[in-house]
Tab-separated table of C-alpha atoms in Angstrom:
chain	number	residue	atom	x	y	z
A	12	MET	CA	25.172	59.830	-24.465
A	13	PHE	CA	25.154	56.513	-22.624
A	14	VAL	CA	24.309	54.841	-19.302
A	15	THR	CA	26.397	52.429	-17.261
A	16	SER	CA	24.886	50.200	-14.580
A	17	ALA	CA	26.098	47.800	-11.883
A	18	PRO	CA	24.377	45.780	-9.127
A	19	GLY	CA	24.796	45.719	-5.375
A	20	LYS	CA	25.801	42.601	-3.492
A	21	VAL	CA	24.542	40.460	-0.666
A	22	ILE	CA	26.448	38.054	1.568
A	23	ILE	CA	24.485	34.798	1.619
A	24	PHE	CA	26.735	32.766	3.921
A	25	GLY	CA	29.936	33.516	5.802
A	26	GLU	CA	29.695	37.019	7.255
A	27	HIS	CA	32.103	37.478	10.183
A	28	SER	CA	33.684	34.046	9.697
A	29	ALA	CA	35.105	35.436	6.428
A	30	VAL	CA	37.239	37.803	8.510
A	31	TYR	CA	39.085	34.707	9.784
A	32	ASN	CA	39.763	33.430	6.257
A	33	LYS	CA	36.831	31.036	6.211
A	34	PRO	CA	34.914	30.581	2.922
A	35	ALA	CA	31.921	32.812	2.236
A	36	ILE	CA	29.246	33.089	-0.460
A	37	ALA	CA	28.258	36.424	-2.027
A	38	ALA	CA	25.930	37.209	-4.923
A	39	ALA	CA	24.831	40.162	-6.989
A	40	ALA	CA	21.551	41.728	-5.912
A	41	SER	CA	20.796	42.210	-9.573
A	42	SER	CA	17.549	44.180	-9.153
A	43	LEU	CA	19.229	46.741	-6.867
A	44	ARG	CA	21.530	48.829	-9.048
A	45	SER	CA	23.347	52.087	-9.673
A	46	TYR	CA	22.886	53.891	-13.002
A	47	LEU	CA	25.200	56.593	-14.380
A	48	LEU	CA	24.113	58.846	-17.269
A	49	ILE	CA	26.970	60.419	-19.242
A	50	GLU	CA	26.170	63.531	-21.303
A	51	THR	CA	28.660	65.442	-23.429
A	52	GLY	CA	26.330	67.729	-25.414
A	53	ASN	CA	24.012	70.617	-24.435
A	54	ILE	CA	25.702	71.058	-21.054
A	55	THR	CA	27.523	73.878	-19.246
A	56	PRO	CA	30.741	74.587	-21.192
A	57	ASN	CA	34.162	73.903	-19.680
A	58	THR	CA	32.815	72.058	-16.627
A	59	LEU	CA	32.775	68.605	-15.127
A	60	GLN	CA	29.408	68.205	-13.415
A	61	LEU	CA	28.374	65.574	-10.885
A	62	SER	CA	24.749	65.149	-9.838
A	63	PHE	CA	23.765	62.512	-7.262
A	64	PRO	CA	20.047	63.027	-6.471
A	65	ASN	CA	19.934	60.130	-3.966
A	66	LEU	CA	22.478	61.974	-1.807
A	67	LYS	CA	21.026	65.424	-2.610
A	68	PHE	CA	24.450	66.386	-3.936
A	69	GLU	CA	25.470	68.430	-6.968
A	70	HIS	CA	28.835	69.977	-7.759
A	71	GLN	CA	30.928	71.119	-10.704
A	72	TRP	CA	34.599	71.730	-11.410
A	73	SER	CA	36.475	73.706	-14.062
A	74	ILE	CA	37.910	71.600	-16.890
A	75	ASP	CA	40.795	74.096	-17.167
A	76	ALA	CA	41.760	73.381	-13.564
A	77	LEU	CA	41.338	69.621	-13.947
A	78	SER	CA	43.444	69.520	-17.129
A	79	LYS	CA	46.448	70.828	-15.204
A	80	ILE	CA	46.419	67.861	-12.799
A	81	ALA	CA	48.655	64.989	-13.872
A	82	ASP	CA	47.642	61.381	-13.356
A	83	CYS	CA	50.047	59.514	-11.100
A	84	HIS	CA	48.141	56.319	-10.304
A	85	SER	CA	49.479	52.991	-11.534
A	86	LEU	CA	47.291	49.895	-11.618
A	87	GLU	CA	50.414	47.843	-10.963
A	88	SER	CA	50.735	49.502	-7.555
A	89	ASN	CA	48.738	48.386	-4.526
A	90	THR	CA	48.724	51.900	-3.091
A	91	LEU	CA	46.956	55.114	-4.003
A	92	CYS	CA	48.840	58.115	-5.348
A	93	GLN	CA	49.087	60.310	-2.261
A	94	SER	CA	49.999	63.452	-4.192
A	95	LEU	CA	46.858	63.108	-6.319
A	96	LEU	CA	44.728	62.536	-3.213
A	97	GLN	CA	46.271	65.592	-1.565
A	98	THR	CA	45.621	67.733	-4.647
A	99	ILE	CA	41.998	66.590	-4.780
A	100	ASP	CA	41.462	67.207	-1.068
A	101	SER	CA	43.150	70.592	-0.916
A	102	THR	CA	42.060	72.183	-4.192
A	103	LEU	CA	38.881	70.437	-5.361
A	104	LEU	CA	36.969	69.449	-2.215
A	105	SER	CA	37.602	72.403	0.080
A	106	ASP	CA	34.033	73.715	-0.262
A	107	ILE	CA	32.330	70.343	0.377
A	108	ALA	CA	31.612	69.878	4.109
A	109	ASN	CA	29.223	66.898	4.193
A	110	PRO	CA	31.379	63.762	4.833
A	111	LEU	CA	29.255	61.517	2.573
A	112	HIS	CA	29.281	64.060	-0.260
A	113	ARG	CA	33.015	64.576	0.177
A	114	SER	CA	33.728	60.827	0.033
A	115	ALA	CA	31.617	60.410	-3.124
A	116	ALA	CA	33.291	63.387	-4.813
A	117	GLN	CA	36.769	62.191	-3.831
A	118	CYS	CA	36.179	58.766	-5.429
A	119	PHE	CA	34.606	60.358	-8.509
A	120	LEU	CA	37.515	62.765	-9.048
A	121	TYR	CA	40.249	60.229	-8.317
A	122	LEU	CA	38.866	57.820	-10.913
A	123	TYR	CA	38.209	60.589	-13.455
A	124	LEU	CA	41.699	62.072	-13.126
A	125	SER	CA	43.384	58.655	-13.110
A	126	ILE	CA	41.552	57.129	-16.082
A	127	THR	CA	40.956	60.143	-18.332
A	128	PRO	CA	44.126	61.427	-20.061
A	129	GLN	CA	44.835	65.153	-19.569
A	130	ASN	CA	44.311	65.898	-23.278
A	131	MET	CA	40.881	64.194	-23.281
A	132	ARG	CA	39.311	66.076	-20.385
A	133	SER	CA	36.384	68.065	-21.730
A	134	SER	CA	32.905	69.204	-20.708
A	135	LEU	CA	30.973	66.365	-19.140
A	136	LYS	CA	27.834	65.853	-17.067
A	137	CYS	CA	27.529	62.752	-14.872
A	138	THR	CA	24.184	61.990	-13.216
A	139	LEU	CA	23.990	59.059	-10.835
A	140	ILE	CA	20.778	57.450	-9.607
A	141	SER	CA	20.412	54.260	-7.601
A	142	THR	CA	17.877	51.817	-6.215
A	143	LEU	CA	20.478	50.672	-3.657
A	144	PRO	CA	20.081	52.029	-0.124
A	145	VAL	CA	23.292	53.755	1.006
A	146	GLY	CA	24.983	52.421	4.137
A	147	ALA	CA	22.942	49.222	4.256
A	148	GLY	CA	25.841	46.831	3.660
A	149	LEU	CA	24.689	46.033	0.117
A	150	GLY	CA	27.765	47.252	-1.729
A	151	SER	CA	26.435	50.619	-2.900
A	152	SER	CA	29.918	52.212	-2.984
A	153	ALA	CA	31.340	49.350	-5.070
A	154	SER	CA	28.407	49.608	-7.470
A	155	VAL	CA	29.155	53.325	-7.886
A	156	SER	CA	32.876	52.653	-8.389
A	157	VAL	CA	32.059	50.177	-11.153
A	158	VAL	CA	29.720	52.476	-13.104
A	159	LEU	CA	32.237	55.339	-12.861
A	160	SER	CA	35.146	53.149	-13.988
A	161	GLN	CA	33.195	51.711	-16.904
A	162	ALA	CA	32.078	55.169	-18.036
A	163	PHE	CA	35.503	56.838	-17.809
A	164	LEU	CA	37.169	53.927	-19.619
A	165	LYS	CA	34.639	54.224	-22.453
A	166	LEU	CA	35.116	57.997	-22.685
A	167	SER	CA	38.877	57.477	-22.856
A	168	ASN	CA	38.507	54.927	-25.685
A	169	CYS	CA	40.043	52.229	-23.512
A	170	GLU	CA	39.356	48.533	-23.697
A	171	LEU	CA	36.088	47.792	-21.892
A	172	SER	CA	37.119	44.439	-20.438
A	173	LYS	CA	35.518	43.464	-17.166
A	174	LYS	CA	38.958	42.725	-15.762
A	175	LEU	CA	40.029	46.338	-16.322
A	176	ILE	CA	36.724	47.735	-15.053
A	177	ASN	CA	37.100	45.617	-11.908
A	178	GLN	CA	40.686	46.770	-11.341
A	179	TRP	CA	39.699	50.434	-11.462
A	180	ALA	CA	36.587	49.835	-9.354
A	181	PHE	CA	38.839	48.349	-6.669
A	182	VAL	CA	40.838	51.592	-6.781
A	183	GLY	CA	37.609	53.522	-6.190
A	184	GLU	CA	36.746	51.269	-3.254
A	185	THR	CA	40.231	51.851	-1.831
A	186	VAL	CA	39.718	55.614	-2.023
A	187	MET	CA	36.483	55.308	-0.024
A	188	HIS	CA	37.286	52.475	2.402
A	189	GLY	CA	41.060	52.157	2.709
A	190	THR	CA	41.419	48.356	2.706
A	191	PRO	CA	38.474	46.748	0.870
A	192	SER	CA	38.313	42.978	0.379
A	193	GLY	CA	37.672	43.337	-3.357
A	194	ILE	CA	34.615	41.095	-3.244
A	195	ASP	CA	32.031	43.913	-3.515
A	196	ASN	CA	33.520	45.398	-6.689
A	197	THR	CA	34.088	41.923	-8.197
A	198	ILE	CA	30.423	41.012	-7.694
A	199	ALA	CA	29.297	44.414	-9.026
A	200	THR	CA	31.454	43.958	-12.138
A	201	TYR	CA	30.866	40.322	-13.034
A	202	GLY	CA	27.479	39.665	-11.396
A	203	GLY	CA	26.557	36.084	-10.563
A	204	ALA	CA	27.550	34.425	-7.305
A	205	LEU	CA	30.986	33.662	-5.883
A	206	GLN	CA	32.523	31.448	-3.230
A	207	PHE	CA	35.589	33.205	-1.859
A	208	ILE	CA	38.197	33.312	0.898
A	209	LYS	CA	39.363	36.815	1.813
A	210	ASP	CA	43.131	36.270	1.593
A	211	ASP	CA	43.046	33.646	-1.160
A	212	PRO	CA	41.610	35.379	-4.249
A	213	GLU	CA	43.155	32.810	-6.597
A	214	ASN	CA	40.720	30.194	-5.297
A	215	THR	CA	37.596	32.289	-5.826
A	216	LYS	CA	34.979	30.011	-7.368
A	217	GLU	CA	32.116	31.101	-9.592
A	218	LEU	CA	28.775	29.520	-8.695
A	219	CYS	CA	26.230	28.800	-11.410
A	220	PRO	CA	22.832	28.019	-9.846
A	221	GLU	CA	20.546	25.802	-11.911
A	222	LYS	CA	17.609	28.135	-11.205
A	223	PRO	CA	17.321	31.867	-10.379
A	224	ILE	CA	17.475	32.555	-6.641
A	225	VAL	CA	14.726	34.972	-5.583
A	226	ALA	CA	14.868	36.478	-2.106
A	227	ILE	CA	13.453	39.326	-0.051
A	228	LEU	CA	15.937	41.851	1.321
A	229	THR	CA	14.735	43.898	4.272
A	230	TYR	CA	16.491	47.126	5.220
A	231	THR	CA	15.806	47.951	8.863
A	232	LYS	CA	17.335	51.471	8.669
A	233	ILE	CA	18.912	50.697	12.049
A	234	PRO	CA	22.396	52.271	12.041
A	235	ARG	CA	25.342	50.101	12.957
A	236	SER	CA	29.124	50.177	12.823
A	237	THR	CA	30.752	47.304	10.950
A	238	LYS	CA	34.038	48.183	12.646
A	239	VAL	CA	32.523	47.869	16.143
A	240	LEU	CA	30.722	44.610	15.356
A	241	VAL	CA	33.837	43.000	13.867
A	242	SER	CA	35.841	44.193	16.874
A	243	ASN	CA	33.303	42.714	19.301
A	244	VAL	CA	33.535	39.305	17.612
A	245	ARG	CA	37.323	39.570	17.735
A	246	ASP	CA	37.176	40.262	21.491
A	247	LEU	CA	34.896	37.254	21.980
A	248	TYR	CA	37.207	35.058	19.895
A	249	GLU	CA	40.281	36.112	21.858
A	250	SER	CA	38.587	35.610	25.218
A	251	MET	CA	37.111	32.176	24.365
A	252	PRO	CA	38.923	30.742	21.334
A	253	ASP	CA	38.040	27.128	22.171
A	254	VAL	CA	34.339	28.035	22.062
A	255	VAL	CA	34.317	30.497	19.158
A	256	GLU	CA	36.640	28.632	16.763
A	257	PRO	CA	34.201	25.699	16.348
A	258	ILE	CA	31.412	28.215	15.627
A	259	LEU	CA	33.518	29.793	12.873
A	260	ASP	CA	34.383	26.346	11.516
A	261	SER	CA	30.672	25.454	11.426
A	262	MET	CA	29.964	28.672	9.522
A	263	ALA	CA	32.704	27.744	7.054
A	264	GLN	CA	31.092	24.368	6.459
A	265	ILE	CA	27.714	26.050	6.031
A	266	ALA	CA	29.216	28.270	3.298
A	267	LEU	CA	30.659	25.250	1.479
A	268	SER	CA	27.425	23.244	1.791
A	269	GLY	CA	25.385	26.313	0.928
A	270	GLY	CA	27.339	26.928	-2.259
A	271	LYS	CA	26.678	23.367	-3.370
A	272	ALA	CA	22.985	23.574	-2.428
A	273	LEU	CA	22.573	26.873	-4.310
A	274	GLN	CA	24.188	25.431	-7.445
A	275	GLU	CA	21.902	22.405	-7.309
A	276	ALA	CA	18.853	24.570	-6.519
A	277	ASN	CA	18.280	22.457	-3.379
A	278	LEU	CA	15.961	24.953	-1.712
A	279	GLN	CA	15.162	22.755	1.286
A	280	GLN	CA	18.816	22.488	2.253
A	281	VAL	CA	19.399	26.209	1.610
A	282	LEU	CA	16.552	27.036	4.007
A	283	GLN	CA	17.984	24.784	6.717
A	284	LEU	CA	21.453	26.285	6.330
A	285	VAL	CA	20.036	29.823	6.466
A	286	ARG	CA	18.335	29.012	9.779
A	287	ILE	CA	21.470	27.439	11.271
A	288	ASN	CA	23.750	30.227	10.018
A	289	HIS	CA	21.588	32.891	11.613
A	290	GLY	CA	21.583	31.009	14.913
A	291	LEU	CA	25.381	30.915	14.904
A	292	LEU	CA	25.533	34.644	14.144
A	293	VAL	CA	23.187	35.275	17.077
A	294	SER	CA	25.570	33.294	19.311
A	295	LEU	CA	28.379	35.666	18.269
A	296	GLY	CA	26.276	38.623	19.426
A	297	VAL	CA	25.859	40.347	16.076
A	298	SER	CA	22.094	40.220	15.686
A	299	HIS	CA	19.703	42.935	16.864
A	300	PRO	CA	16.085	42.955	18.158
A	301	GLY	CA	15.103	44.694	14.919
A	302	LEU	CA	16.515	41.799	12.888
A	303	GLU	CA	14.819	39.234	15.127
A	304	ILE	CA	11.477	40.887	14.329
A	305	ILE	CA	11.966	39.898	10.684
A	306	ARG	CA	13.076	36.377	11.536
A	307	ASN	CA	10.155	35.854	13.924
A	308	LEU	CA	7.649	37.156	11.369
A	309	THR	CA	9.107	34.780	8.768
A	310	THR	CA	8.478	31.886	11.159
A	311	GLU	CA	5.039	33.116	12.160
A	312	LEU	CA	3.819	33.412	8.551
A	313	GLN	CA	5.736	30.264	7.504
A	314	VAL	CA	7.076	31.911	4.358
A	315	GLY	CA	10.660	30.619	4.571
A	316	GLU	CA	13.833	31.337	6.550
A	317	THR	CA	15.601	34.596	7.405
A	318	LYS	CA	19.148	35.458	8.399
A	319	LEU	CA	20.992	38.704	8.902
A	320	THR	CA	23.293	39.644	6.029
A	321	GLY	CA	26.420	41.733	6.300
A	322	ALA	CA	27.814	42.887	9.623
A	323	GLY	CA	24.508	42.635	11.518
A	324	GLY	CA	23.585	44.891	14.425
A	325	GLY	CA	20.838	46.371	12.241
A	326	GLY	CA	21.306	46.893	8.519
A	327	CYS	CA	19.691	44.193	6.392
A	328	ALA	CA	18.123	40.745	6.615
A	329	LEU	CA	17.824	38.192	3.822
A	330	THR	CA	14.728	35.998	3.503
A	331	PHE	CA	14.582	32.909	1.303
A	332	LEU	CA	10.993	31.963	0.456
A	333	ASN	CA	9.789	28.372	0.595
A	334	ASN	CA	7.698	26.792	-2.146
A	335	GLU	CA	4.559	26.985	-0.009
A	336	ALA	CA	4.659	30.785	0.369
A	337	SER	CA	1.759	32.299	-1.589
A	338	GLU	CA	1.759	35.780	-3.103
A	339	GLN	CA	-0.707	36.783	-0.377
A	340	ASP	CA	1.641	35.481	2.349
A	341	VAL	CA	4.608	37.361	0.902
A	342	ALA	CA	2.536	40.545	0.541
A	343	GLN	CA	1.465	40.266	4.191
A	344	PHE	CA	5.088	39.733	5.226
A	345	ARG	CA	6.303	42.806	3.347
A	346	ASP	CA	3.324	44.993	4.288
A	347	THR	CA	3.714	44.191	7.982
A	348	LEU	CA	7.408	45.081	7.950
A	349	HIS	CA	6.709	48.347	6.144
A	350	GLU	CA	3.564	49.500	7.925
A	351	LYS	CA	4.362	48.359	11.459
A	352	TYR	CA	8.136	48.873	11.570
A	353	ASN	CA	8.867	51.266	8.662
A	354	TYR	CA	11.322	48.781	7.147
A	355	GLN	CA	12.078	48.785	3.414
A	356	THR	CA	11.732	45.499	1.542
A	357	PHE	CA	13.094	44.613	-1.888
A	358	GLU	CA	12.456	41.509	-3.950
A	359	THR	CA	15.564	40.692	-5.934
A	360	THR	CA	17.144	37.911	-7.915
A	361	LEU	CA	20.464	36.849	-6.394
A	362	GLY	CA	23.139	36.387	-9.021
A	363	GLY	CA	22.347	37.558	-12.515
A	364	ILE	CA	23.652	40.489	-14.537
A	365	GLY	CA	26.791	42.412	-13.585
A	366	CYS	CA	27.933	45.712	-15.075
A	367	SER	CA	26.190	46.800	-18.267
A	368	LEU	CA	26.311	49.556	-20.881
A	369	LEU	CA	23.380	51.215	-22.656
A	370	ASP	CA	23.984	53.387	-25.728
A	371	ILE	CA	21.074	55.844	-25.802
A	372	GLU	CA	21.553	56.319	-29.551
A	373	GLN	CA	20.555	52.677	-30.102
A	374	ILE	CA	17.070	53.240	-28.669
A	375	ASN	CA	14.698	54.010	-31.542
A	376	ASN	CA	11.656	54.815	-29.409
A	377	LYS	CA	11.797	58.564	-28.629
A	378	GLU	CA	9.238	58.264	-25.835
A	379	GLN	CA	11.390	55.600	-24.192
A	380	VAL	CA	14.448	57.867	-24.404
A	381	SER	CA	12.453	60.746	-22.924
A	382	SER	CA	11.293	58.564	-20.012
A	383	ILE	CA	14.881	57.506	-19.265
A	384	LEU	CA	16.211	61.071	-19.310
A	385	ASN	CA	13.347	62.224	-17.093
A	386	LEU	CA	14.368	59.670	-14.482
A	387	PHE	CA	17.837	61.217	-14.253
A	388	ASN	CA	16.413	64.740	-14.104
A	389	SER	CA	13.889	63.838	-11.406
A	390	LYS	CA	14.669	64.492	-7.743
A	391	ASN	CA	12.383	61.723	-6.494
A	392	ALA	CA	12.122	58.922	-9.063
A	393	SER	CA	10.726	55.799	-7.400
A	394	MET	CA	12.370	52.387	-7.473
A	395	GLU	CA	9.405	51.071	-9.477
A	396	GLN	CA	9.826	53.806	-12.117
A	397	ILE	CA	13.567	53.142	-12.408
A	398	ASP	CA	13.069	49.366	-12.680
A	399	ASN	CA	10.297	49.676	-15.255
A	400	ASN	CA	12.332	51.993	-17.481
A	401	LEU	CA	15.975	50.977	-16.929
A	402	LEU	CA	16.488	47.578	-15.278
A	403	PRO	CA	18.665	45.303	-17.460
A	404	GLY	CA	16.462	42.373	-18.457
A	405	GLY	CA	13.444	44.292	-17.140
A	406	PRO	CA	10.089	45.346	-18.623
A	407	ALA	CA	11.547	47.998	-20.959
A	408	ASP	CA	13.626	45.378	-22.818
A	409	LEU	CA	16.465	47.822	-23.536
A	410	PRO	CA	19.544	46.916	-25.629
A	411	TRP	CA	21.941	46.685	-22.686
A	412	GLN	CA	25.433	45.450	-23.554
A	413	ILE	CA	26.424	42.929	-20.885
């Protein structure tokens, strides 16, 4: 019995301009994570079980049926095995109607059937819990792909290198999204912070900040379509390239300067760049009145600087706190957003720990083990409960293998 874990991600600088092969900065949201519990004993015989309480989804499949399906995916190939996808869709997902549940199950089964050899498929229960909001642009699907890949590789007695975990997690992302950039799964696997250019992965640069970067993430719960927002910017670019190109170039320079400022822990410059970057994103038309509420409140309470993160149009905002912000100021900021606007706020360290493995057998405290298992059996475990009992580097001080 063991647990795998991986963080979400946040774009710090470079959203939208990254689409045009400009540099961008992304970091692990290390306090917002997915956790996968793998159980092989005292479970329903001859079944593969998946439980995902956050999505209110449970399903099981016959091991006999799964053992007849051959793996046809090759990591050397850049394409998915269409025959395996067709088999999964036609024979294993036919009774799952909810699109979100179906997508999660499709990724789960594709990775299981691709990584686990036919002769090693046996009774297994997989329970997945997460403190990452789904659909918020924080890399929840990549985080899930990483914990699944890490778990199935361990069960198959494969090498647990982060390179291999990342390769399979990218496959999972491809199953769910078609043409992912690869940045979300890379951040979820390795953690830390990266400077990257979409079509130039060889020049991806790891950033090593001198001090931990603490920020407030605010989830507005306002739905938005990344596809529509990216398309709108494309239309603007094509209609006024002489105007929009300099904006994208400025955003590229902000990402480069921001990466340097983050490494040097130059908070004052980071705050200035956050303010400028958000203004440029507003000029591209990708903000939203709900995001401006957060930015205006940040200014009103003088706690720091806020910018949208991700595609915009709703979703999430990222707030960097200044040195003058007191605990009372930050509490007022978060309370106002929650009580007045029903937004969710999360304090997280940017960068930090990537994917991790916890062997339950190595925990000597039986009460601690019981608390962990209860979290996975609960239908409504709170983020605070999960963090207190499971967070790598958190209060429980568990023997996570990083």
